[in-house]
C-alpha atoms as one frame of an Amber mdcrd trajectory, in Angstrom:
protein
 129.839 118.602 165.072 126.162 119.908 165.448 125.432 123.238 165.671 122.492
 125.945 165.038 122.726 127.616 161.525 120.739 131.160 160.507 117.678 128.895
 160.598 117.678 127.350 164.183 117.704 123.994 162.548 121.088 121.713 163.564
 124.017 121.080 161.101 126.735 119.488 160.995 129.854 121.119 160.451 133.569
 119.824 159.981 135.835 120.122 163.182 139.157 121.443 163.251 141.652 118.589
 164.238 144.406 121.157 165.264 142.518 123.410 167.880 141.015 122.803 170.996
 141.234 119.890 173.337 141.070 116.695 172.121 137.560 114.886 171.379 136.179
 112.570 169.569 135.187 111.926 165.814 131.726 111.854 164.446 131.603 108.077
 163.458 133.338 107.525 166.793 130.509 109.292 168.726 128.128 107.194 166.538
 129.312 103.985 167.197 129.945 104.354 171.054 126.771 106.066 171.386 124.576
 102.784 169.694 126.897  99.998 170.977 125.599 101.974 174.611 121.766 101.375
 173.901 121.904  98.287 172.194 124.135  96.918 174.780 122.692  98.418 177.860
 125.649  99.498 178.756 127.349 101.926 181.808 130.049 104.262 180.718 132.362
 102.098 182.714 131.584  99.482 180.498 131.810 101.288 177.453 134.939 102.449
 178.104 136.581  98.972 178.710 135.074  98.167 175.527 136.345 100.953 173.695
 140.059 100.685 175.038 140.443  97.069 175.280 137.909  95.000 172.532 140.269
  94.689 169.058 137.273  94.415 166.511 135.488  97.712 168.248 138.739  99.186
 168.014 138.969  98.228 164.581 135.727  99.777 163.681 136.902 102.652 165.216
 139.706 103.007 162.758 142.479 102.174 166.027 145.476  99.858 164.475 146.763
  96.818 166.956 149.729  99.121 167.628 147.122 102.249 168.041 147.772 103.449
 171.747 144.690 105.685 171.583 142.966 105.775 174.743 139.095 107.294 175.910
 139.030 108.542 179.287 135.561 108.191 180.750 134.873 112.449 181.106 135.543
 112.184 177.550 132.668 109.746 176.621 129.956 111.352 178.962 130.933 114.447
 177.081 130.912 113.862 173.798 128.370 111.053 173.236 125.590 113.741 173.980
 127.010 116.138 171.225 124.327 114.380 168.704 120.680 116.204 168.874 117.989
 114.396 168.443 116.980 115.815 164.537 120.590 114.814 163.825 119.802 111.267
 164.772 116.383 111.001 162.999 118.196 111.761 159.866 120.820 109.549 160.232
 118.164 106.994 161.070 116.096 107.921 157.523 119.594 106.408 155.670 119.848
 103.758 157.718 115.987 102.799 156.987 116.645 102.789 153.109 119.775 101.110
 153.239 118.100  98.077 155.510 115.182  98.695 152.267 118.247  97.993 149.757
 119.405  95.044 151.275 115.899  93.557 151.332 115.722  94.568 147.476 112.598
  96.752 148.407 112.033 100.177 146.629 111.428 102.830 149.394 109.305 104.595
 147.164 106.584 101.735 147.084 103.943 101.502 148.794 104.717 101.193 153.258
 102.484 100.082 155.437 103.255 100.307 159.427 101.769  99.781 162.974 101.787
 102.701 165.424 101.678 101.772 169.593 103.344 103.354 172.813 104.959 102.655
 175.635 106.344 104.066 178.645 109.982 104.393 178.953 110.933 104.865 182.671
 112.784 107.437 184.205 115.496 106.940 187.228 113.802 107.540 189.819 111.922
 106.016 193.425 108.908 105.383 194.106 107.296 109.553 194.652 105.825 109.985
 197.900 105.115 113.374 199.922 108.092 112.791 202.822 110.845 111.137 200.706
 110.471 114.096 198.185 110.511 116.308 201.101 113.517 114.345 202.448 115.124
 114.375 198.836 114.701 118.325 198.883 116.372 118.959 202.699 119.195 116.813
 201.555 119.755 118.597 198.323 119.615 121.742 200.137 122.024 120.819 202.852
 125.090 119.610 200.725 124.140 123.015 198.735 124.706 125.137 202.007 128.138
 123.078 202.811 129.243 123.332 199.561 129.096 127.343 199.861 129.897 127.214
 203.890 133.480 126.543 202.419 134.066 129.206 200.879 131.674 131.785 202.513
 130.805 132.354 206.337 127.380 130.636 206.475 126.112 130.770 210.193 124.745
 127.950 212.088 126.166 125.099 209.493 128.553 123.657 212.231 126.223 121.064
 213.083 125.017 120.126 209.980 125.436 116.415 210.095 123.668 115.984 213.208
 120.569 117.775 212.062 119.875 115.810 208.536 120.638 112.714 211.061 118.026
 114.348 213.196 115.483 115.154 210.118 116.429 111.522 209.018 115.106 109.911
 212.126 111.959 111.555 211.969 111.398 110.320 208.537 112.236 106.637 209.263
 109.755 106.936 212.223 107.095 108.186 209.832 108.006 105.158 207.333 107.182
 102.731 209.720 104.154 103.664 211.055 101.016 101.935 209.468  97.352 102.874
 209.983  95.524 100.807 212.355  93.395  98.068 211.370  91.553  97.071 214.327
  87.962  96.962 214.703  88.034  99.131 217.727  87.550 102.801 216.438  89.586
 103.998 219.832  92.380 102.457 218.743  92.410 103.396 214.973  91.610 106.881
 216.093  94.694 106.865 218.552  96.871 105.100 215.133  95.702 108.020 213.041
  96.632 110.719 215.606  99.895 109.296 216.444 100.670 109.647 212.788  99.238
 113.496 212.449 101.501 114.282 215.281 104.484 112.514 213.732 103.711 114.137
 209.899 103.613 117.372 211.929 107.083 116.887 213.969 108.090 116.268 210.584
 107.180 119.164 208.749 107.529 121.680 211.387 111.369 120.894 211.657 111.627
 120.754 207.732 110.188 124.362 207.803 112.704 125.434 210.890 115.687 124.307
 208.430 113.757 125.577 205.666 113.869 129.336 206.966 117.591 128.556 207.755
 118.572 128.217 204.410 116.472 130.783 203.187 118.737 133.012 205.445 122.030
 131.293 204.415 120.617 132.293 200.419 119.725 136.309 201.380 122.887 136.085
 202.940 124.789 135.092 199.498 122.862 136.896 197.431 122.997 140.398 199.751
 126.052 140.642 201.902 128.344 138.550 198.771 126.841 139.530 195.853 126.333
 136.039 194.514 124.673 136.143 190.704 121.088 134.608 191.470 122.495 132.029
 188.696 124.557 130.621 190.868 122.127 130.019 193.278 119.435 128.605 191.269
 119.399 125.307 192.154 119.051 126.619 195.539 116.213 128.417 194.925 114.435
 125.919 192.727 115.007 123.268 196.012 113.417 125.698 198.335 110.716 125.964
 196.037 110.359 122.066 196.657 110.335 121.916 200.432 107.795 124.465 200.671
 105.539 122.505 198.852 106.064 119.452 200.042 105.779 121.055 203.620 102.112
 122.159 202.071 101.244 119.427 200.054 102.089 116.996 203.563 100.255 119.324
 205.993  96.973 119.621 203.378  96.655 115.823 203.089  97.794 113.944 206.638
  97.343 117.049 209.279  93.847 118.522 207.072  92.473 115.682 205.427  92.667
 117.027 201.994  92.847 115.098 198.737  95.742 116.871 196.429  94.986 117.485
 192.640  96.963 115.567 189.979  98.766 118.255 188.631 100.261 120.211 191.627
 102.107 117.040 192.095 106.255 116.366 191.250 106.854 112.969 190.872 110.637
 113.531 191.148 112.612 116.439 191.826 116.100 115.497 190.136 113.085 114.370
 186.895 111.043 116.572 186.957 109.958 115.833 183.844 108.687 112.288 185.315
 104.732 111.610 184.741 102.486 109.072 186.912 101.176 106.977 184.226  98.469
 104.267 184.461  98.148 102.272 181.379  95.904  99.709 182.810  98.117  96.786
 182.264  98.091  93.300 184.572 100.417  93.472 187.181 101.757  96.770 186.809
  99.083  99.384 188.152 101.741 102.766 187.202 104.290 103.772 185.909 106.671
 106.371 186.417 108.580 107.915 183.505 107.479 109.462 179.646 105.155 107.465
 176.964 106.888 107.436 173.619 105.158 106.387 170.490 106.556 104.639 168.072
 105.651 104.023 164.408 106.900 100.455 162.637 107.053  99.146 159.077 106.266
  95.498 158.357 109.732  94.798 158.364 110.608  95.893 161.300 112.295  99.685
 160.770 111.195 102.158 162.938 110.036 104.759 160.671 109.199 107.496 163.381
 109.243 107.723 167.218 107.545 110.920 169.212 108.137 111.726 173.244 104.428
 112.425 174.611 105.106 114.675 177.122 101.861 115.035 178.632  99.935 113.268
 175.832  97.846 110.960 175.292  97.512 108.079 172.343  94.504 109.754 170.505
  96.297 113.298 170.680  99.394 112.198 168.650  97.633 109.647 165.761  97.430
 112.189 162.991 100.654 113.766 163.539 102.726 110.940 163.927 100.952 109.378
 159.960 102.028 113.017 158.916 106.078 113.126 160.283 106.563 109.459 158.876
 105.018 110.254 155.155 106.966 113.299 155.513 110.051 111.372 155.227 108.702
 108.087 153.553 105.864 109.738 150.932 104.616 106.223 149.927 103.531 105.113
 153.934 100.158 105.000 152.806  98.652 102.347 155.678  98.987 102.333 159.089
  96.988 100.016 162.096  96.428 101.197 165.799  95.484  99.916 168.725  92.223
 101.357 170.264  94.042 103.529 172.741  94.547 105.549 169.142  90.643 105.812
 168.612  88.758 108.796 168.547  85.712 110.196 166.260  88.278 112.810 164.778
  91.026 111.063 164.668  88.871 108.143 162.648  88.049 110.898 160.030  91.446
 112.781 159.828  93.529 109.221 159.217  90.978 108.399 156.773  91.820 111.575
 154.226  95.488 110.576 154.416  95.957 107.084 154.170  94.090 104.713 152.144
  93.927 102.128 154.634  93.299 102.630 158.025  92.901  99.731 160.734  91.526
 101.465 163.843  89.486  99.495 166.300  86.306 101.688 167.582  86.358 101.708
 171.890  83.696  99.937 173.089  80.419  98.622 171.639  80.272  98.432 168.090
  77.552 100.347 166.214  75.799  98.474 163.548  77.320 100.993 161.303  80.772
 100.200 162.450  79.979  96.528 162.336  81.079  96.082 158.518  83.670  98.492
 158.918  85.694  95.979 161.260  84.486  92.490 160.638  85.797  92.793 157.119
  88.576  90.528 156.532  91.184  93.056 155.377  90.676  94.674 158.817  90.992
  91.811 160.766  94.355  90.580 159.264  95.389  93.893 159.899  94.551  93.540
 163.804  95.843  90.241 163.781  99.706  91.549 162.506  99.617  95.120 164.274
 100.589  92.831 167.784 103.955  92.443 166.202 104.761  96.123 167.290 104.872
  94.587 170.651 107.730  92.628 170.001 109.742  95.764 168.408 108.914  97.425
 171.592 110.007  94.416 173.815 113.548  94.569 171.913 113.520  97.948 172.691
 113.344  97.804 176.382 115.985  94.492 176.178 118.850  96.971 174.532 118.705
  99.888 176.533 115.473 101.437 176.724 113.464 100.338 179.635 114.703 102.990
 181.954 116.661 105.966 180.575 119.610 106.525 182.428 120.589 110.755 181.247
 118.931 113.261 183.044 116.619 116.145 181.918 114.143 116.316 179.177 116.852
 116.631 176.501 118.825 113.754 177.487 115.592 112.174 177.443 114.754 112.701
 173.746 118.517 112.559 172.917 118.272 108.566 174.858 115.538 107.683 172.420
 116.300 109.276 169.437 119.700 106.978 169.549 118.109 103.859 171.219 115.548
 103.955 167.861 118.660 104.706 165.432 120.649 101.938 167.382 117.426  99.130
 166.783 117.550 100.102 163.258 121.249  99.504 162.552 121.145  96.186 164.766
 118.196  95.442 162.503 120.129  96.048 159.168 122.834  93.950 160.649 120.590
  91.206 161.303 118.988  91.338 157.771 122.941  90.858 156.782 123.879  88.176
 158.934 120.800  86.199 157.452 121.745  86.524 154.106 125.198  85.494 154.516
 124.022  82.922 156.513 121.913  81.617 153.546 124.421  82.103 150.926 127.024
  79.781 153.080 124.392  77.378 153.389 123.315  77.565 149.398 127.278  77.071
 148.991 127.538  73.980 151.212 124.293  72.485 149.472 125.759  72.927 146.119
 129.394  71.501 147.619 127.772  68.540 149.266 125.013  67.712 146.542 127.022
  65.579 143.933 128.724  63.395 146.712 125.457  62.403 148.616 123.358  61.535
 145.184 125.691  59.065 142.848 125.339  59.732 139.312 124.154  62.883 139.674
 125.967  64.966 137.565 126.991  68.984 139.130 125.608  71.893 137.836
């Protein structure tokens, strides 16, 4: 299993089949944990398949007569054991073994295609009063939870006040701005909803101060470790700005910057991203870039958190030739363009098709209306499809929570598309030997005379 060593860096170290509770093998974990993404698959599902389907079993190394079981605790746990460096360098074999079967030498020359995309988080659609909602409900099962054990004052009635807070927010959700011609009446609209976002806020902040009372109360007359109560804390944190953020822009008028907003407070990780594309104006989850051979192995993937294409070119050329020292080419798309990054990709690749955002210079001109950069724009649009597969098996919308799971999600959807690559690269060339075999059965009997080979 992975661990830390002296260094920091991960390892994997043999696990003692006599101690501790019972878990699950490292090629079991491995198989489960791609047949997930490339399947799309629930742990519900998963688990049917791994108890019930006879050839899964058999890859698993389960006899017919096997009565080995996997409870479905025991798959959430351990299919999150692998880290995400572990992954990438499973996924480095699994590149030069898909290189072997194609009867390529991985230390020629590579050429690749880099784009991104946006992989989506689970969340709803952000706005101001369901995030404030999603914070007073998180805080009231909180103050229950402990209510049980601990004397927690004025909980009795819990039920009936988030019905009560609920109310207000449905009557908020169904009020529209006015869009009459009249100004008397679109002023009345627009105060009838101030005075609703107000009722609103001012009995968020009433329950607000109630749990903050229920936490001193934990924390001084119990002695509760602050630990315990972090989650608490971290909610309260939420309503109060959300109570801010809601007064500031309905009740004041005031626009709020980008970056004091949360787009999701169980993903908090979540970015509003606007990629300019037809039909979908944003986004909400992380971009992820991803770099491609020309025979379709994904060489190197990157999570952007709060990056952009043109931050990420030059160190995404450098991570891939660190593992593949021939990738010596690489095309973008102009998202990728920048006057640095046209230099810096220039000193360490000899080829380099990057298309220059708007109007061409007459200096650029030659640069990109030469042939050998145009049939390099025309095949980096295959990276589109790679990423289209992608999101097919598993990773249009990540489905584990937190950052980690996050880049532990696409480190093993990118290992899974390479292995159901290498399998497809094998189920062609069996598929062409049976048919040379046929041909060379059938190819006497159809021609008379002919004599066989």
């Amino acid at each position: 299993m992975p661990r830390k060593n002296k260094t920091g860096s991960d390892e994997i170290v043999a696990v003692a089949s006599n101690r501790g509770r019972p878990g699950m093998e490292q090629w079991t974990i491995l198989v489960l944990g791609t047949l997930r993404l490339a399947l799309g698959a629930d742990f519900d599902r998963l688990q049917e398949l791994a108890n019930e389907h006879r050839t899964l079993r058999m890859m698993l190394g389960h006899g017919i007569f096997d009565d080995k079981n996997y409870r479905l605790q025991t798959l959430r746990d351990n299919l999150k054991l692998f880290t995400p460096d572990i992954m990438d360098r499973i996924n480095t074999e699994v590149i030069c073994s898909g290189y072997q079967l194609l009867n390529l030498d991985v230390s020629a020359s590579i050429k690749g295609r880099c784009d991104s995309f946006v992989l989506k988080t689970d969340v709803h659609f952000p706005t101001d009063i369901n995030l404030l909602y999603d914070a007073m409900s998180a805080l009231f099962r909180q103050c229950v939870n402990w209510r049980q054990d601990y004397h927690l004052p004025d909980w009795r009635q819990h039920k009936h006040n988030l019905a009560q807070f609920k109310q207000q927010y449905r009557r908020i959700q169904r009020l529209r701005h006015s869009t009459s011609k009249d100004e008397k009446k679109k002023l009345a609209q627009a105060d009838l909803i101030c005075k609703a976002h107000q009722i609103y806020i001012d009995l968020a902040q009433k329950y607000l101060n109630l749990i903050t009372q229920s936490y001193e109360l934990l924390i001084g007359k119990y002695q509760l470790p602050k630990v315990l109560l972090l989650d608490m804390q971290t909610f309260l944190q939420h309503g109060d700005r959300q109570v801010d953020q809601i007064r500031r822009r309905v009740i004041e008028g005031e626009t709020i910057p980008h970056d004091e907003k949360v787009f999701s407070l169980f993903q908090p990780h979540t970015e509003w991203i606007s990629k300019g594309k037809a039909g979908v104006p944003v986004e909400l989850g992380i971009r992820v870039c991803i770099m491609e051979d020309y025979h379709g192995f994904i060489l190197h993937h990157k999570v952007m958190q709060k990056e952009t294409d043109d931050k990420v070119a030059i160190e995404m050329v450098k991570l891939t030739q660190a593992k593949f020292s021939e990738f010596n080419a690489c095309s973008f798309d102009k998202g990728f363009h920048s006057k640095s990054n046209q230099s810096g990709l220039k000193e360490i690749l000899d080829e380099v098709t990057l298309p220059k955002k708007g109007k061409l210079s007459i200096k650029d001109q030659p640069r990109e209306y030469a042939e050998e950069f145009k049939q390099a724009k025309k095949k980096h649009s295959a990276v589109e499809s790679a990423i289209n597969a992608r999101q097919v098996h598993g990773l249009s919308k990540c489905r584990d929570h937190g950052i980690e799971g996050f880049e532990r999600y696409t480190a093993l959807a990118i290992l899974s598309r390479n292995i159901q690559k290498v399998g497809a690269i094998k189920r062609d060339m069996e598929r062409q030997r049976l048919a040379e075999e046929n041909r060379r059965a059938m190819l006497p009997h159809e021609i008379p005379g002919l004599l066989s080979p």
